[in-house]
Amino acid sequence: MYKTLVSLVLCLFLVFIYFDDKNSISPVFQLTDAPAVITKGQFGQSLIIELSYSHKGFEDWIANLSEPYPLILAESDWLLRSPELVKILREKNIRVGLLGSSSDQYEDKNLLKKQIAIYEKTFYKKPLWFATADYKVDTSMQSALHELGINIVAPTYTFPIEENKIPEGSFVSIPLHRDKEVSFEGINEFIKAHKFVSIEQNIFGYEISTKRFP
């Protein structure tokens, strides 16, 4: 009887540990063993929103987004000046990465640190995803980001694109910048016309749950 009771307690303990581990999320994950820029996945197509400017209608568009959500790469300056929009992103648990500056601006060695610090102050953790504005990342920056557990991403295509059928594994980026004209109606039509999956599902073949922001 005693052995049976001990075995039962041990089994329950292992079950609780298993499910706790399954539901917990490592603060970082690295997709490559060495520094690299990830430009596509394998299982479907994914949407990336490059965000540095809030066009009219953006708040309503974000509020009405449904899963699977795009990966949003937000500029650190945008994070600072858009607390109400950041709140919506947090409440909807939309994945947000960091959109950096053009590669030539990183001659200032402190710029990347400042941008990551702003992200950390906003989301209480380092970004899992990063891209420069021109998608160029030199080897030293790749190494620095890799050491921090931050994955570097670049789109396969930039919206608008003419292809009716987007190749498997593609990342499609939609830039939302001050100098870019935006039609959220057109973006919604584009999303409806394609079966997008999250970037994690595209890469791994299955969905990865993320811990909700506090």
Coordinates of C-alpha atoms in Angstrom, one line a residue:
M1 CA 0.0 0.0 0.0
Y2 CA 2.8 2.4 0.9
K3 CA 4.7 1.6 -2.3
T4 CA 1.5 2.2 -4.3
L5 CA 0.9 5.6 -2.6
V6 CA 4.5 6.7 -3.2
S7 CA 4.3 5.7 -6.9
L8 CA 1.0 7.6 -7.2
V9 CA 2.5 10.7 -5.7
L10 CA 5.6 10.4 -7.9
C11 CA 3.5 10.1 -11.0
L12 CA 1.4 13.1 -10.1
F13 CA 4.6 15.1 -9.5
L14 CA 6.0 14.2 -12.9
V15 CA 2.7 15.0 -14.6
F16 CA 2.6 18.5 -13.0
I17 CA 6.2 19.1 -13.9
Y18 CA 5.6 18.0 -17.4
F19 CA 2.6 20.2 -18.0
D20 CA 4.2 23.1 -16.3
D21 CA 7.3 22.8 -18.5
K22 CA 5.0 22.5 -21.6
N23 CA 3.2 25.7 -20.7
S24 CA 6.3 27.7 -19.7
I25 CA 8.3 29.6 -22.2
S26 CA 12.0 30.1 -22.4
P27 CA 12.8 33.8 -22.5
V28 CA 14.8 33.3 -25.7
F29 CA 15.2 30.8 -28.4
Q30 CA 17.8 30.7 -31.1
L31 CA 17.0 29.2 -34.5
T32 CA 20.6 29.0 -35.7
D33 CA 23.8 27.5 -34.2
A34 CA 25.8 30.4 -35.6
P35 CA 25.0 34.0 -36.4
A36 CA 22.7 34.3 -39.5
V37 CA 19.9 36.2 -41.0
I38 CA 16.7 34.2 -41.4
T39 CA 14.8 35.0 -44.6
K40 CA 12.3 32.2 -44.9
G41 CA 10.7 29.2 -43.1
Q42 CA 9.4 25.9 -44.5
F43 CA 5.7 25.5 -43.6
G44 CA 3.4 28.1 -45.2
Q45 CA 3.7 31.9 -45.5
S46 CA 4.0 34.5 -42.7
L47 CA 3.4 38.2 -42.5
I48 CA 5.7 40.8 -41.0
I49 CA 4.6 44.3 -40.2
E50 CA 7.5 46.9 -40.2
L51 CA 6.2 49.7 -38.0
S52 CA 7.7 53.1 -37.5
Y53 CA 4.6 55.3 -38.1
S54 CA 0.9 55.1 -37.1
H55 CA -1.1 55.9 -40.2
K56 CA -4.8 56.9 -39.8
G57 CA -6.8 53.7 -39.2
F58 CA -3.9 51.8 -37.7
E59 CA -5.4 51.6 -34.2
D60 CA -8.7 50.2 -35.5
W61 CA -6.8 47.8 -37.8
I62 CA -4.7 46.4 -34.9
A63 CA -7.8 46.2 -32.6
N64 CA -9.6 44.1 -35.2
L65 CA -6.8 41.8 -36.1
S66 CA -7.5 38.1 -35.6
E67 CA -5.1 35.2 -35.1
P68 CA -2.8 34.1 -36.5
Y69 CA -1.2 37.5 -35.9
P70 CA 1.6 38.9 -38.0
L71 CA 5.0 39.5 -36.4
I72 CA 5.3 43.2 -35.8
L73 CA 8.7 44.7 -35.9
A74 CA 8.4 48.1 -34.2
E75 CA 10.9 50.9 -34.1
S76 CA 12.1 51.9 -30.7
D77 CA 11.1 55.6 -31.2
W78 CA 7.6 54.3 -32.2
L79 CA 7.4 52.4 -28.9
L80 CA 8.3 55.5 -26.9
R81 CA 5.6 57.7 -28.5
S82 CA 2.8 55.1 -28.8
P83 CA 2.0 53.8 -25.3
E84 CA -1.7 53.4 -26.0
L85 CA -1.0 51.3 -29.2
V86 CA 1.6 49.3 -27.3
K87 CA -1.1 48.6 -24.7
I88 CA -3.3 47.1 -27.4
L89 CA -0.5 44.9 -28.7
R90 CA 0.2 43.7 -25.2
E91 CA -3.5 43.0 -24.5
K92 CA -3.9 41.0 -27.7
N93 CA -0.6 39.2 -27.1
I94 CA 0.7 40.0 -30.5
R95 CA 4.3 39.2 -31.1
V96 CA 6.5 42.3 -31.3
G97 CA 10.1 42.4 -32.4
L98 CA 12.5 45.3 -32.8
L99 CA 12.9 47.2 -36.0
G100 CA 16.3 48.9 -36.1
S101 CA 17.8 51.7 -38.1
S102 CA 19.5 51.6 -41.5
S103 CA 22.8 49.6 -41.2
D104 CA 25.0 52.6 -41.8
Q105 CA 23.7 54.2 -38.6
Y106 CA 25.2 51.5 -36.5
E107 CA 28.6 53.2 -36.8
D108 CA 27.3 54.6 -33.5
K109 CA 28.2 51.6 -31.3
N110 CA 25.8 52.5 -28.6
L111 CA 22.7 52.8 -30.9
L112 CA 21.8 49.1 -30.8
K113 CA 22.1 49.0 -27.0
K114 CA 19.8 52.0 -26.7
Q115 CA 17.2 50.5 -29.0
I116 CA 17.2 47.1 -27.1
A117 CA 17.0 49.0 -23.8
I118 CA 13.9 50.8 -24.9
Y119 CA 12.3 47.5 -26.0
E120 CA 13.2 45.9 -22.7
K121 CA 11.7 48.8 -20.8
T122 CA 8.5 48.4 -22.8
F123 CA 8.1 44.6 -22.7
Y124 CA 10.3 43.6 -19.7
K125 CA 12.4 41.2 -21.9
K126 CA 14.7 41.3 -24.9
P127 CA 13.2 41.0 -28.3
L128 CA 13.2 37.6 -30.0
W129 CA 13.2 39.1 -33.4
F130 CA 15.2 42.0 -35.0
A131 CA 15.7 43.5 -38.4
T132 CA 17.5 46.6 -39.7
A133 CA 15.5 49.0 -41.8
D134 CA 17.5 48.0 -44.9
Y135 CA 17.9 44.3 -43.9
K136 CA 21.7 44.6 -43.9
V137 CA 23.4 43.3 -40.8
D138 CA 27.2 43.0 -40.7
T139 CA 29.0 40.1 -39.1
S140 CA 29.9 41.8 -35.9
M141 CA 26.3 42.8 -35.3
Q142 CA 25.1 39.3 -36.2
S143 CA 27.4 37.9 -33.5
A144 CA 26.3 40.5 -30.9
L145 CA 22.6 39.7 -31.5
H146 CA 23.3 36.0 -31.5
E147 CA 25.0 36.2 -28.1
L148 CA 21.9 38.0 -26.8
G149 CA 19.6 35.3 -28.1
I150 CA 18.0 37.6 -30.6
N151 CA 17.0 36.2 -34.0
I152 CA 17.7 38.3 -37.1
V153 CA 15.0 38.3 -39.7
A154 CA 14.6 39.7 -43.3
P155 CA 11.6 39.4 -45.5
T156 CA 11.5 37.1 -48.6
Y157 CA 9.1 39.6 -50.3
T158 CA 7.9 43.1 -49.6
F159 CA 4.2 44.1 -50.1
P160 CA 2.7 44.8 -52.6
I161 CA 3.7 41.7 -54.5
E162 CA 2.3 40.5 -57.9
E163 CA 2.5 36.8 -57.3
N164 CA -0.8 35.1 -56.7
K165 CA 0.8 32.1 -55.1
I166 CA 3.5 33.0 -52.6
P167 CA 6.2 30.3 -52.4
E168 CA 6.2 28.0 -49.4
G169 CA 8.1 29.3 -46.4
S170 CA 8.0 33.0 -47.5
F171 CA 8.1 35.9 -45.2
V172 CA 6.0 38.8 -46.6
S173 CA 6.8 42.3 -45.1
I174 CA 4.3 45.2 -45.1
P175 CA 6.2 48.5 -44.3
L176 CA 4.2 51.0 -42.3
H177 CA 6.4 54.1 -42.5
R178 CA 5.7 57.8 -42.8
D179 CA 6.6 58.0 -46.4
K180 CA 4.6 54.9 -47.4
E181 CA 1.0 55.2 -48.6
V182 CA -1.2 52.7 -46.8
S183 CA -4.6 51.1 -47.5
F184 CA -5.6 49.0 -44.6
E185 CA -8.5 47.8 -46.7
G186 CA -6.0 46.6 -49.3
I187 CA -3.9 44.9 -46.6
N188 CA -7.0 43.1 -45.3
E189 CA -7.9 41.9 -48.8
F190 CA -4.3 40.6 -49.2
I191 CA -4.5 38.8 -45.8
K192 CA -7.8 37.2 -46.7
A193 CA -6.4 36.0 -50.1
H194 CA -3.6 34.0 -48.4
K195 CA -3.4 31.6 -45.6
F196 CA -0.8 33.1 -43.4
V197 CA 0.6 31.3 -40.3
S198 CA 2.8 32.7 -37.5
I199 CA 6.5 33.0 -38.2
E200 CA 7.2 30.3 -35.5
Q201 CA 4.8 27.9 -37.1
N202 CA 6.3 28.6 -40.5
I203 CA 9.8 27.8 -39.2
F204 CA 9.1 24.9 -36.8
G205 CA 5.9 23.4 -38.3
Y206 CA 3.9 23.9 -35.2
E207 CA 2.7 26.8 -33.0
I208 CA 4.7 28.0 -30.1
S209 CA 2.7 29.5 -27.3
T210 CA 4.0 32.7 -25.8
K211 CA 3.6 34.0 -22.3
R212 CA 1.2 36.9 -22.0
F213 CA 2.7 40.2 -21.1
P214 CA 2.2 41.3 -17.5

